[in-house]
Structure formats: C-alpha cells, structure tokens
Amino acid sequence: MSTPRLNDFARRLGPGLITGAADDDPSGIATYSQAGSQFRFGLVWTLLLTTPLMIGIQMLSARIGWVTGEGLGANIAKVCPRWLTLLLVGLLVVANTINIAADIGAMGEAVRLLAGGHVVPYVIGLGVVSIAGQVYFSYERTVRILKWLTLALFSYVAVILSVSVPWRQVIAEGAAPWAYFPPGVTRAEYASMVVAVLGTTISPYLFFWQAAQEVEDNHRRPEAASLRSHPEYAAEHLGRIKQDTYVGMILSNAVALCIVVATAVTLNLKGITNIQTSSQAAEALRPVAGEFAFAVFALGIIGTGLLAVPILAGSAAYAVSEVFGWKAGLSRGFREARGFYTIIIVATVIGTLVSVFEVDPIKALVWSAVVNGVISVPIMVVMMWIGQSPRIMGALTMSRRHRVFGWAATGLMGLAVAVMLLT
C-alpha cells in the first residue's frame, strides 16, 4: 500500500479503532489472563465467535449516532419510558465507575511492579492525569492521544512473539474445546468464564462511546446534517464506519487472543492456574517468560488503562447528558458543558478513591459484570429496534445481514446473562 493510500486509510480510522482498543482494558486483560491460565486454549472459540457479533452491534451503535446526529442516550429516551431510561443509564454509570476503579487500581499495581514504591501515589496520579487530559485537552488532541494509545495493544503481540507457541495445539483445542477440560473445574465455573469473556468483549459503555464519537465528528462537519440524506455522502460515511469498526473489533479480539494464548503457554503449561488480576498475570510471567515479557505485559496494562478510563468516564457522561438534555462533548469547553465534565470528574474521582481504599477488585468486577449483563440485553434490544425504525433512521435502516448479526449478538448476550444468573 502506497504512503498516500496508507495515510488516507489511517485518517478513516477513529471511533471504531479507539472503541475496539478500549475493550482490552486492564479488567479485560485480567479476564483473558484467567481464561488462558485456567482453561489453556479451550476458550479461544469464544473470541472467534464474538468477533462478527461485536462488529455487528458496534456498527449499529455508530450508525445510530451518525444517522440521527444524537447519542444512544437521547435515542433510547425517545422510545423507552422515562423510568426505564433513567434506570439503564444509572446502572451504566455505576458499572463504569466500578470498572474505572478496577482499571486505575490495575494501572497503579503495574507501575508499582515496574518502579517499586507504594501503589497509592500512583493510583492518585493516574486518576489526576485521566481527569486533566479530558478536561483541558481539545477534542482533536484527545482523539490523537487515544489513537496513539491504541499502540499499547501491540505490547501483547510482542509478548506472544517472545515465547514459543504450539500453534497446532492452539488450533486443535480452539476448534474442539471439549478436548481439554481442566481437572477440578466444574461446568458452572466453565460457564461463568465463558460469560465473563462474552461480557468483556460486548459491553454497553462501548455502544455509548462509539455512537457519541460519531455525533462529535458530525458536529465538526457543518455540512453533515444537510448532506446526510444524499446517497453518495451517506454511502461514503457508512463505508468509513464499516471499515473503522471492522479494524477496531478485529484488532481488539486479536489482542485478546494473544493474551489468552500467551498466558496459556507461559502460565497454564507451567502449572500456574490461579490468576485473578492483570498485575498478577504480569508478575507470574516474570520467572516463567523472563523480564522482557513481564515488562511489556505491565506496560501494556498502563497503556490500555490510560486509554480505557477516559472512555469509561466519557461514555457515562455522554449517556447522562443526552438523557437530561445537557450540552455534551469533548469538543466543548468546561464552561459550556459543566454537567458533562462534572460526570467525568465525579466518576473518575470515585473510581480512584475506591482503588485507594483497596476495595476487593475481584468482587468489584463481579458486580460490574452483573450490572453490565443486566443492562446490556435491554439496551441491545432497543438499539435493534431503533436501527430498524424508518421513523428514526429514515432510509438508512439496517441491512438484512446486519440485522442477523445484531440479533445474534443480542441473543447470545441474553443467553450469557441467563447462565450468569442461574449459576
């Protein structure tokens, strides 16, 4: 690919790429590390299954934001009772705040592993950096920083390249997961881990963020509203959304695959199967895979956390602001969007304080997973309804193939939530 074409391709990437990268946050890394260390390659199939479904539902969220010029919160408020809208958005804020706490805590632990000292100053410093970046940087600079932070994902590619991987075994167990079942693990524990992986890859905050970023991009193009109904203009931008989302989600799950395989090779095959956090995974890698793999894994936790925390806080702020009709957006200044930035600050401060007081991160993530699971299914159902509604989407409703993948993702999440609640 020539340099001009490569530059054009890179410019077309944005909300989808950043959203996909944010999915591999420190709490997600912990989940994938657990899957690899405990179940070896037996859960690789979940990542292959969720990739097209993840693409389908994220393309829908972006499409809704671009076509309507409004975020998911505003669109959900149009079709749901007020009490249900407030309940869903309120639970989203709670789940995001818990995730922020887990991610900031994981970043603090990763810095401690690399630099020594006590974790609390690192946690506070990371919380301050996250808030300052969103409040003081312009939208353009924030997006540039987030795009650069997606490079942190390649640290996990470096880890997998630094160890010897039995790829035939990976393919065999990934294609036939029943071929390997860890001794002493119950079917309920296996089901719980499957649900955890699904809940990590398909999360409500990603829906709200990608839709909101398409709205932000529209606001930066004054001609967008008048040209949206023009077939060529619509085809060009929906094509960009498709390309952007494909790249972001495939990259996200490819990196998740690297984490599962790397921890399976270095930890499971050495008899280390009890990994609870991402920092534990990094520490366990040190004696098994060497200093390089340890350092790169830890740096990846810090980089992905710096990417994910603003998106967790930002998606909560977008959702609340859209529902209450407040001015919102990283392209607006603090004085113009006080409510929006207040939500970002409060969510990040609470998340930081939870980390400082050392609330059990595993219990916190379990509750976050439960809350995310409870709200993800109704949100996805409403999104599918909106995406098929000519009244809201005009002539740009979902294609038949897109509906198949969207409803498949919704059904899979519904099944996952049912399993989670029954086990």
XYZ file of C-alpha atoms in Angstrom:
423
model
C 0.000 0.000 0.000
C 1.460 3.396 -1.045
C 2.084 6.114 1.543
C -0.827 8.391 0.403
C -3.243 5.441 0.491
C -1.905 4.392 3.894
C -2.358 7.932 5.240
C -5.904 8.039 3.864
C -6.651 4.670 5.472
C -5.285 5.882 8.834
C -7.385 9.066 8.649
C -10.531 6.994 8.152
C -9.887 5.182 11.422
C -11.163 6.791 14.602
C -14.157 5.933 16.809
C -14.167 2.239 15.848
C -10.423 1.790 16.331
C -10.413 3.582 19.696
C -13.534 1.725 20.885
C -12.060 -1.655 19.969
C -8.784 -0.854 21.716
C -10.616 0.330 24.849
C -12.300 -3.069 25.061
C -8.917 -4.561 26.034
C -8.726 -2.572 29.275
C -6.894 -3.887 32.397
C -10.021 -5.613 33.725
C -10.467 -7.257 30.316
C -6.812 -8.286 30.356
C -7.447 -9.902 33.753
C -10.386 -11.871 32.315
C -8.388 -13.069 29.304
C -5.437 -13.941 31.563
C -7.755 -16.029 33.756
C -9.156 -17.759 30.672
C -5.689 -18.639 29.369
C -4.115 -19.651 32.673
C -7.061 -21.781 33.823
C -8.510 -23.186 30.586
C -5.412 -23.113 28.353
C -6.655 -22.807 24.737
C -10.160 -24.117 25.483
C -11.835 -20.682 25.298
C -10.242 -19.480 22.062
C -13.530 -20.293 20.316
C -15.353 -17.582 22.288
C -13.180 -14.875 20.719
C -13.734 -16.253 17.219
C -17.488 -16.390 17.853
C -17.819 -12.889 19.285
C -15.793 -11.076 16.608
C -18.528 -10.844 13.911
C -21.199 -10.247 16.571
C -19.138 -7.483 18.148
C -18.665 -5.893 14.718
C -22.416 -6.035 14.084
C -23.532 -4.383 17.330
C -20.788 -1.726 17.297
C -21.548 -0.837 13.669
C -25.155 -0.373 14.729
C -24.265 1.986 17.581
C -22.061 4.051 15.247
C -24.754 4.061 12.558
C -27.392 5.311 15.011
C -25.110 8.136 16.160
C -24.166 9.193 12.629
C -27.640 8.951 11.054
C -29.620 10.619 13.865
C -26.957 13.110 14.955
C -27.702 12.116 18.555
C -26.122 9.684 21.004
C -27.609 6.432 22.271
C -28.914 8.039 25.468
C -31.024 10.539 23.521
C -32.298 7.847 21.143
C -33.159 5.427 23.953
C -35.082 8.238 25.679
C -37.224 8.605 22.529
C -38.520 5.034 22.625
C -38.364 3.939 26.290
C -40.348 5.075 29.340
C -38.531 7.740 31.354
C -38.100 5.471 34.385
C -36.520 2.700 32.300
C -34.168 5.115 30.540
C -33.010 6.580 33.872
C -32.576 3.084 35.356
C -30.457 1.844 32.431
C -28.286 4.965 32.357
C -27.929 4.980 36.152
C -26.761 1.362 36.156
C -24.359 2.144 33.288
C -22.771 4.903 35.395
C -22.432 2.516 38.368
C -20.854 -0.237 36.248
C -18.482 2.204 34.535
C -17.376 3.681 37.863
C -16.597 0.198 39.215
C -14.632 -0.552 36.043
C -12.724 2.724 36.402
C -11.764 1.705 39.947
C -10.543 -1.697 38.769
C -8.599 -0.220 35.839
C -6.917 2.552 37.842
C -6.024 0.030 40.555
C -4.524 -2.309 37.947
C -2.511 0.536 36.401
C -1.221 1.553 39.833
C -0.136 -2.022 40.548
C 1.583 -2.235 37.157
C 3.545 0.974 37.844
C 4.497 -0.400 41.283
C 5.768 -3.624 39.715
C 7.967 -1.646 37.325
C 9.106 1.219 39.567
C 8.676 -0.041 43.145
C 7.244 2.007 46.000
C 3.667 2.205 47.283
C 0.698 1.886 44.958
C -1.474 4.719 46.399
C 0.507 7.689 44.964
C 0.491 6.018 41.560
C -3.272 5.459 41.700
C -3.936 9.091 42.654
C -1.536 10.368 39.988
C -3.155 8.256 37.269
C -6.619 9.466 38.294
C -5.476 13.100 38.099
C -3.840 12.555 34.689
C -7.027 10.980 33.331
C -9.236 13.862 34.506
C -6.817 16.563 33.376
C -6.481 15.063 29.910
C -10.228 15.106 29.286
C -10.949 18.496 30.843
C -8.024 20.527 29.485
C -7.212 18.952 26.114
C -9.152 19.831 22.974
C -11.269 17.156 21.309
C -8.777 16.860 18.437
C -5.827 16.396 20.804
C -7.768 13.899 22.945
C -8.601 11.801 19.879
C -4.973 11.909 18.691
C -3.734 10.782 22.113
C -6.301 7.970 22.268
C -5.327 6.796 18.773
C -1.645 6.706 19.773
C -2.513 4.814 22.955
C -4.017 2.034 20.820
C -0.389 1.116 20.055
C -0.208 -0.199 23.637
C -2.159 -3.215 22.383
C 0.836 -4.336 20.345
C 2.713 -4.984 23.585
C 0.714 -8.223 23.826
C 1.708 -9.138 20.282
C 5.316 -8.622 21.427
C 4.725 -10.939 24.400
C 3.405 -13.735 22.216
C 6.332 -13.299 19.805
C 8.769 -13.657 22.698
C 7.546 -17.126 23.718
C 7.270 -20.468 21.934
C 3.644 -21.173 20.968
C 2.424 -24.678 19.982
C 0.085 -23.369 17.274
C -1.163 -26.826 16.275
C -2.322 -27.371 19.849
C -3.921 -23.906 19.918
C -5.891 -24.670 16.744
C -6.846 -28.191 17.892
C -8.144 -27.104 21.313
C -9.687 -23.901 19.940
C -11.642 -25.865 17.325
C -12.595 -28.662 19.753
C -12.839 -27.074 23.235
C -14.207 -30.293 24.735
C -10.815 -31.914 24.040
C -9.326 -30.230 27.105
C -11.219 -29.637 30.332
C -9.100 -28.615 33.349
C -9.141 -31.123 36.219
C -11.085 -29.938 39.255
C -13.060 -27.315 37.299
C -16.856 -27.609 37.368
C -19.143 -26.959 34.424
C -20.555 -23.973 36.335
C -17.056 -22.454 36.574
C -16.518 -23.060 32.867
C -19.864 -21.415 32.054
C -19.005 -18.454 34.293
C -15.726 -17.893 32.467
C -17.471 -18.077 29.078
C -19.946 -15.448 30.311
C -17.069 -13.312 31.628
C -15.338 -13.368 28.226
C -18.584 -12.518 26.413
C -19.350 -9.707 28.862
C -15.849 -8.305 28.444
C -15.979 -8.243 24.647
C -19.554 -6.901 24.295
C -20.038 -4.083 26.840
C -22.621 -1.248 26.997
C -20.090 1.533 27.530
C -18.595 0.731 24.116
C -22.008 1.261 22.464
C -22.443 4.708 24.023
C -18.870 5.824 23.304
C -18.773 4.934 19.609
C -22.192 6.489 18.948
C -21.148 9.664 20.782
C -17.912 9.945 18.801
C -19.827 9.769 15.522
C -22.027 12.603 16.805
C -18.920 14.613 17.758
C -17.438 14.077 14.292
C -20.719 15.226 12.729
C -20.671 18.429 14.775
C -17.224 19.200 13.362
C -18.672 18.973 9.834
C -21.401 21.649 9.468
C -22.418 20.207 6.096
C -23.164 16.747 7.562
C -26.786 17.409 8.581
C -27.838 18.647 5.142
C -25.866 16.032 3.182
C -26.772 13.011 5.337
C -29.701 12.088 3.093
C -27.571 12.351 -0.062
C -26.955 8.742 -1.235
C -23.281 9.193 -2.186
C -22.404 11.089 1.004
C -24.234 8.530 3.168
C -22.602 5.594 1.356
C -19.133 7.107 1.820
C -19.537 7.689 5.557
C -21.316 4.426 6.312
C -18.473 2.724 4.423
C -15.989 4.562 6.649
C -17.891 3.421 9.759
C -17.829 -0.169 8.493
C -14.086 -0.098 7.768
C -13.278 1.647 11.060
C -15.375 -0.799 13.093
C -14.002 -3.886 11.343
C -10.415 -2.794 12.040
C -11.130 -1.856 15.666
C -13.029 -5.004 16.618
C -10.733 -7.441 14.786
C -7.715 -5.786 16.426
C -9.446 -5.961 19.815
C -10.163 -9.678 19.627
C -6.798 -10.470 18.010
C -5.084 -8.873 21.012
C -7.421 -10.745 23.378
C -6.378 -13.946 21.586
C -2.704 -13.027 22.105
C -3.320 -12.567 25.845
C -5.172 -15.889 26.180
C -2.510 -17.789 24.231
C 0.431 -16.049 25.952
C -0.876 -16.783 29.458
C -1.827 -20.348 28.474
C 1.681 -21.038 27.148
C 3.618 -19.338 29.937
C 1.381 -19.978 32.954
C -1.031 -22.888 32.385
C 1.592 -25.177 30.881
C 3.806 -24.420 33.911
C 1.009 -25.304 36.351
C 0.052 -21.696 37.273
C -3.741 -21.574 37.013
C -4.963 -19.172 39.708
C -4.668 -15.678 38.187
C -7.138 -13.085 39.452
C -5.819 -9.711 38.213
C -3.818 -8.363 35.278
C -0.927 -7.345 37.558
C -0.798 -10.901 38.961
C -0.508 -12.158 35.388
C 2.383 -9.768 34.711
C 4.142 -10.797 37.929
C 3.637 -14.505 37.219
C 5.183 -14.066 33.759
C 8.494 -12.798 35.185
C 10.012 -16.126 36.347
C 8.412 -18.117 33.527
C 8.818 -15.948 30.411
C 11.554 -13.545 31.513
C 11.958 -9.836 32.241
C 11.052 -8.700 28.722
C 7.635 -10.393 28.683
C 6.955 -9.181 32.243
C 7.871 -5.555 31.482
C 5.976 -5.430 28.180
C 2.867 -7.003 29.753
C 2.956 -4.458 32.609
C 3.475 -1.525 30.222
C 0.510 -2.775 28.205
C -1.684 -2.632 31.320
C -0.705 1.012 31.885
C -1.215 1.996 28.242
C -4.584 0.297 27.819
C -5.760 1.689 31.166
C -4.884 5.245 30.127
C -6.970 4.612 27.005
C -9.928 2.929 28.716
C -10.514 5.138 31.785
C -11.377 8.289 29.769
C -13.730 6.220 27.618
C -15.464 4.670 30.645
C -15.912 8.092 32.267
C -16.744 9.768 28.963
C -19.393 7.234 27.928
C -21.114 7.664 31.311
C -21.038 11.452 30.882
C -22.428 11.265 27.338
C -25.268 8.968 28.441
C -26.341 11.153 31.389
C -26.020 14.404 29.425
C -28.030 13.065 26.478
C -30.862 11.867 28.701
C -31.109 15.174 30.588
C -30.589 17.340 27.521
C -27.323 18.876 28.752
C -24.695 20.201 26.381
C -22.122 17.455 25.985
C -18.921 16.682 24.172
C -15.161 16.774 24.468
C -15.226 19.408 21.709
C -16.954 21.805 24.142
C -15.169 23.655 26.918
C -15.816 23.097 30.633
C -17.909 26.269 30.992
C -20.119 25.265 28.078
C -20.672 21.661 29.251
C -20.363 21.779 33.051
C -22.706 18.847 33.687
C -20.893 16.645 31.176
C -17.454 17.298 32.663
C -18.799 17.023 36.208
C -19.892 13.438 35.495
C -16.422 12.649 34.100
C -14.711 14.126 37.163
C -17.043 12.525 39.736
C -16.890 9.052 38.134
C -13.083 9.164 37.932
C -12.663 10.554 41.470
C -14.952 7.873 42.947
C -13.140 5.179 40.951
C -9.789 6.476 42.200
C -10.974 6.581 45.831
C -12.305 3.021 45.588
C -8.827 1.946 44.411
C -7.093 3.936 47.177
C -9.188 2.255 49.873
C -8.292 -1.133 48.346
C -11.793 -2.476 47.825
C -11.530 -6.096 46.635
C -11.069 -5.688 42.835
C -12.380 -9.157 42.055
C -15.656 -8.622 43.911
C -15.950 -5.196 42.290
C -15.513 -6.669 38.819
C -18.031 -9.429 39.544
C -20.633 -6.805 40.459
C -19.673 -4.744 37.428
C -20.147 -7.814 35.208
C -23.562 -8.487 36.753
C -24.707 -4.884 36.249
C -23.335 -4.764 32.692
C -25.068 -8.036 31.903
C -28.394 -6.843 33.287
C -28.397 -3.639 31.223
C -26.689 -4.856 28.040
C -29.576 -7.003 26.789
C -32.375 -4.382 27.049
C -30.047 -1.735 25.575
C -29.204 -4.027 22.648
C -32.885 -4.824 22.065
C -33.714 -1.100 21.978
C -30.756 -0.457 19.652
C -32.013 -3.135 17.260
C -35.492 -1.594 17.326
C -34.068 1.866 16.600
C -31.832 0.518 13.822
C -34.852 -0.999 12.042
C -37.143 2.019 12.526
C -37.714 4.149 9.381
C -39.230 6.829 11.649
C -35.867 7.332 13.370
C -33.347 6.144 10.761
C -35.167 7.282 7.621
C -33.919 5.455 4.530
C -30.727 4.360 6.329
C -32.113 1.463 8.358
C -30.043 -1.684 8.905
C -29.490 -4.196 6.118
C -30.864 -7.722 6.467
C -27.378 -9.178 7.061
C -26.665 -6.525 9.692
C -29.912 -7.448 11.464
C -28.878 -11.109 11.564
C -25.581 -10.315 13.290
C -27.200 -7.746 15.587
C -29.927 -10.096 16.785
C -27.398 -12.946 17.088
C -25.260 -10.768 19.379
C -28.342 -9.793 21.389
C -29.482 -13.406 21.710
C -26.011 -14.555 22.733
C -25.804 -11.884 25.434
C -29.288 -12.813 26.645
C -28.203 -16.451 26.938
C -24.993 -15.407 28.714
C -26.909 -13.314 31.258
C -29.341 -16.184 31.898
C -26.413 -18.546 32.512
C -24.733 -15.982 34.781
C -27.861 -15.515 36.897
C -28.569 -19.252 37.135
C -25.028 -20.408 38.060
